[in-house]
C-alpha positions as a printed NumPy array, in Angstrom:
array([[ 44.485, -22.377, 132.386],
       [ 43.967, -20.406, 135.563],
       [ 43.269, -16.704, 135.046],
       [ 45.976, -14.391, 136.34 ],
       [ 44.803, -11.631, 138.641],
       [ 45.728,  -8.134, 137.49 ],
       [ 45.673,  -5.082, 139.747],
       [ 43.202,  -2.683, 138.163],
       [ 43.381,  -0.024, 140.881],
       [ 46.524,   1.11 , 142.656],
       [ 47.094,   2.596, 146.056],
       [ 50.144,   4.521, 147.191],
       [ 52.656,   2.094, 148.667],
       [ 51.86 ,   2.989, 152.293],
       [ 48.09 ,   3.386, 151.897],
       [ 45.954,   0.526, 153.185],
       [ 42.537,  -0.57 , 151.964],
       [ 40.535,  -1.574, 148.911],
       [ 42.273,  -2.957, 145.908],
       [ 40.388,  -3.921, 142.758],
       [ 41.729,  -6.927, 140.861],
       [ 40.634,  -8.269, 137.469],
       [ 40.6  , -11.945, 136.515],
       [ 41.679, -11.386, 132.922],
       [ 42.921,  -8.793, 130.445],
       [ 39.451,  -8.035, 129.038],
       [ 38.059,  -7.306, 132.509],
       [ 41.15 ,  -5.218, 133.326],
       [ 40.737,  -3.145, 130.142],
       [ 37.035,  -2.6  , 130.947],
       [ 37.877,  -1.437, 134.494],
       [ 40.559,   0.947, 133.198],
       [ 37.988,   2.456, 130.804],
       [ 35.616,   3.097, 133.737],
       [ 38.443,   4.78 , 135.697],
       [ 39.425,   6.931, 132.679],
       [ 35.849,   8.255, 132.454],
       [ 36.141,   9.225, 136.158],
       [ 33.08 ,   7.113, 136.93 ],
       [ 34.622,   5.824, 140.129],
       [ 34.021,   7.227, 143.597],
       [ 36.874,   6.477, 145.989],
       [ 36.303,   6.993, 149.707],
       [ 39.102,   7.122, 152.246],
       [ 39.512,   7.651, 155.969],
       [ 42.455,   9.676, 157.181],
       [ 43.823,  11.507, 160.2  ],
       [ 45.359,  14.939, 159.662],
       [ 47.303,  17.344, 161.842],
       [ 45.363,  20.182, 163.416],
       [ 41.712,  20.997, 163.941],
       [ 39.691,  20.765, 160.699],
       [ 37.159,  23.573, 161.081],
       [ 34.565,  22.93 , 158.367],
       [ 31.987,  20.141, 158.656],
       [ 32.497,  19.531, 154.942],
       [ 34.384,  21.228, 152.157],
       [ 35.677,  20.649, 148.638],
       [ 39.305,  21.217, 147.695],
       [ 39.445,  22.164, 144.009],
       [ 43.119,  22.726, 143.222],
       [ 44.96 ,  21.48 , 140.143],
       [ 47.708,  18.889, 140.527],
       [ 50.344,  18.968, 137.778],
       [ 47.986,  21.073, 135.652],
       [ 45.094,  18.584, 135.917],
       [ 41.753,  19.373, 137.595],
       [ 41.603,  17.607, 140.949],
       [ 38.637,  17.539, 143.332],
       [ 38.768,  16.265, 146.898],
       [ 35.632,  16.28 , 149.062],
       [ 36.332,  16.355, 152.784],
       [ 33.955,  15.616, 155.649],
       [ 35.14 ,  15.901, 159.238],
       [ 34.016,  13.042, 161.498],
       [ 35.738,  14.243, 164.659],
       [ 38.331,  16.874, 165.495],
       [ 40.29 ,  18.098, 168.472],
       [ 43.083,  20.594, 168.941],
       [ 45.785,  18.167, 167.779],
       [ 44.246,  16.141, 164.944],
       [ 41.13 ,  15.51 , 162.862],
       [ 39.524,  12.291, 161.579],
       [ 38.253,  12.82 , 158.044],
       [ 36.286,  11.015, 155.364],
       [ 37.706,  11.977, 151.985],
       [ 36.101,  11.237, 148.632],
       [ 37.79 ,  11.685, 145.274],
       [ 36.589,  11.165, 141.726],
       [ 39.871,  12.124, 140.076],
       [ 42.866,  10.019, 141.043],
       [ 45.978,  12.132, 140.695],
       [ 49.239,  10.878, 142.178],
       [ 49.165,  11.456, 145.95 ],
       [ 46.041,  13.609, 145.442],
       [ 44.662,  13.312, 148.975],
       [ 48.016,  13.74 , 150.671],
       [ 48.898,  16.734, 148.466],
       [ 45.511,  18.454, 148.768],
       [ 45.393,  18.082, 152.553],
       [ 48.956,  19.393, 152.839],
       [ 47.965,  22.374, 150.625],
       [ 45.087,  22.971, 153.054],
       [ 47.681,  23.094, 155.875],
       [ 46.412,  19.831, 157.382],
       [ 48.887,  17.169, 156.231],
       [ 48.11 ,  13.498, 156.797],
       [ 49.525,  12.22 , 160.081],
       [ 52.543,   9.997, 159.424],
       [ 53.183,  11.411, 155.942],
       [ 56.94 ,  11.935, 155.74 ],
       [ 56.763,  13.298, 152.17 ],
       [ 54.106,  16.03 , 152.516],
       [ 53.875,  16.345, 156.307],
       [ 55.884,  18.434, 158.749],
       [ 59.649,  17.92 , 158.852],
       [ 59.577,  17.921, 162.656],
       [ 56.76 ,  16.067, 164.44 ],
       [ 56.026,  17.846, 167.719],
       [ 53.671,  15.199, 169.159],
       [ 55.891,  12.443, 170.57 ],
       [ 53.037,   9.908, 170.249],
       [ 53.276,  10.266, 166.478],
       [ 57.054,  10.125, 166.056],
       [ 57.052,   6.333, 165.72 ],
       [ 54.441,   6.309, 162.966],
       [ 56.21 ,   5.247, 159.767],
       [ 53.347,   5.507, 157.253],
       [ 50.466,   7.912, 156.519],
       [ 47.181,   7.237, 158.327],
       [ 45.287,   6.887, 155.073],
       [ 42.933,   3.988, 154.316],
       [ 40.873,   3.303, 151.171],
       [ 37.491,   2.357, 152.654],
       [ 35.365,   2.029, 149.527],
       [ 35.371,   1.987, 145.735],
       [ 32.093,   2.475, 143.891],
       [ 31.824,   2.058, 140.145],
       [ 29.598,   0.667, 137.453],
       [ 30.404,  -3.016, 136.93 ],
       [ 32.615,  -2.881, 133.827],
       [ 31.167,  -6.028, 132.216],
       [ 27.681,  -6.64 , 133.654],
       [ 26.615,  -3.048, 134.346],
       [ 24.936,  -2.121, 137.611],
       [ 26.771,  -0.927, 140.704],
       [ 29.94 ,  -2.557, 141.994],
       [ 30.958,  -1.631, 145.553],
       [ 34.201,  -2.768, 147.145],
       [ 34.595,  -2.169, 150.887],
       [ 37.508,  -2.506, 153.314],
       [ 36.938,  -1.725, 157.004],
       [ 39.48 ,   0.419, 158.835],
       [ 42.291,  -1.85 , 160.098],
       [ 42.849,  -2.407, 163.826],
       [ 46.087,  -0.422, 163.81 ],
       [ 44.294,   2.608, 162.3  ],
       [ 41.539,   2.269, 164.895],
       [ 44.145,   2.121, 167.689],
       [ 45.507,   5.471, 166.478],
       [ 41.972,   6.919, 166.495],
       [ 41.576,   5.815, 170.119],
       [ 45.042,   7.101, 171.121],
       [ 44.311,  10.483, 169.511],
       [ 40.768,  10.619, 170.971],
       [ 39.199,  10.653, 167.496],
       [ 37.126,   7.468, 167.529],
       [ 33.526,   7.801, 166.443],
       [ 30.472,   5.749, 167.361],
       [ 30.44 ,   2.541, 165.335]])
């Protein structure tokens, strides 16, 4: 029969981007084993409130008692917001959103971890976090060798970058 696709990598409900699917149970189990060994690099793009000062930094704060590392690189920043590339090897629930909120730069559009009152009227209509999974890199679970999954930033995300004056050279 036809193989059923199984989601082997999850995103938060409102996060856009890469999703890794497996064609069968054996492939799914192999992918899960790779994720459990933390041999997966996940790269995201996000927009956060406020001016991110450091060119790059690592947030090393536990989430629910588990070690959690988030590497942050600032692509462009202004007084209001910052456009970041975020890379995680651990995948705790809401890790990026929680770490950035702990760093006092919550993800724009994040109703759960962001500010209760949004001062910038441009952003009041945004109903989801500006968080996009750009890339997954892992060892191919069955054949070995690198496996890279890529998802370009969606048009809507790019429109927000333009509106917030955070676009970067392509």
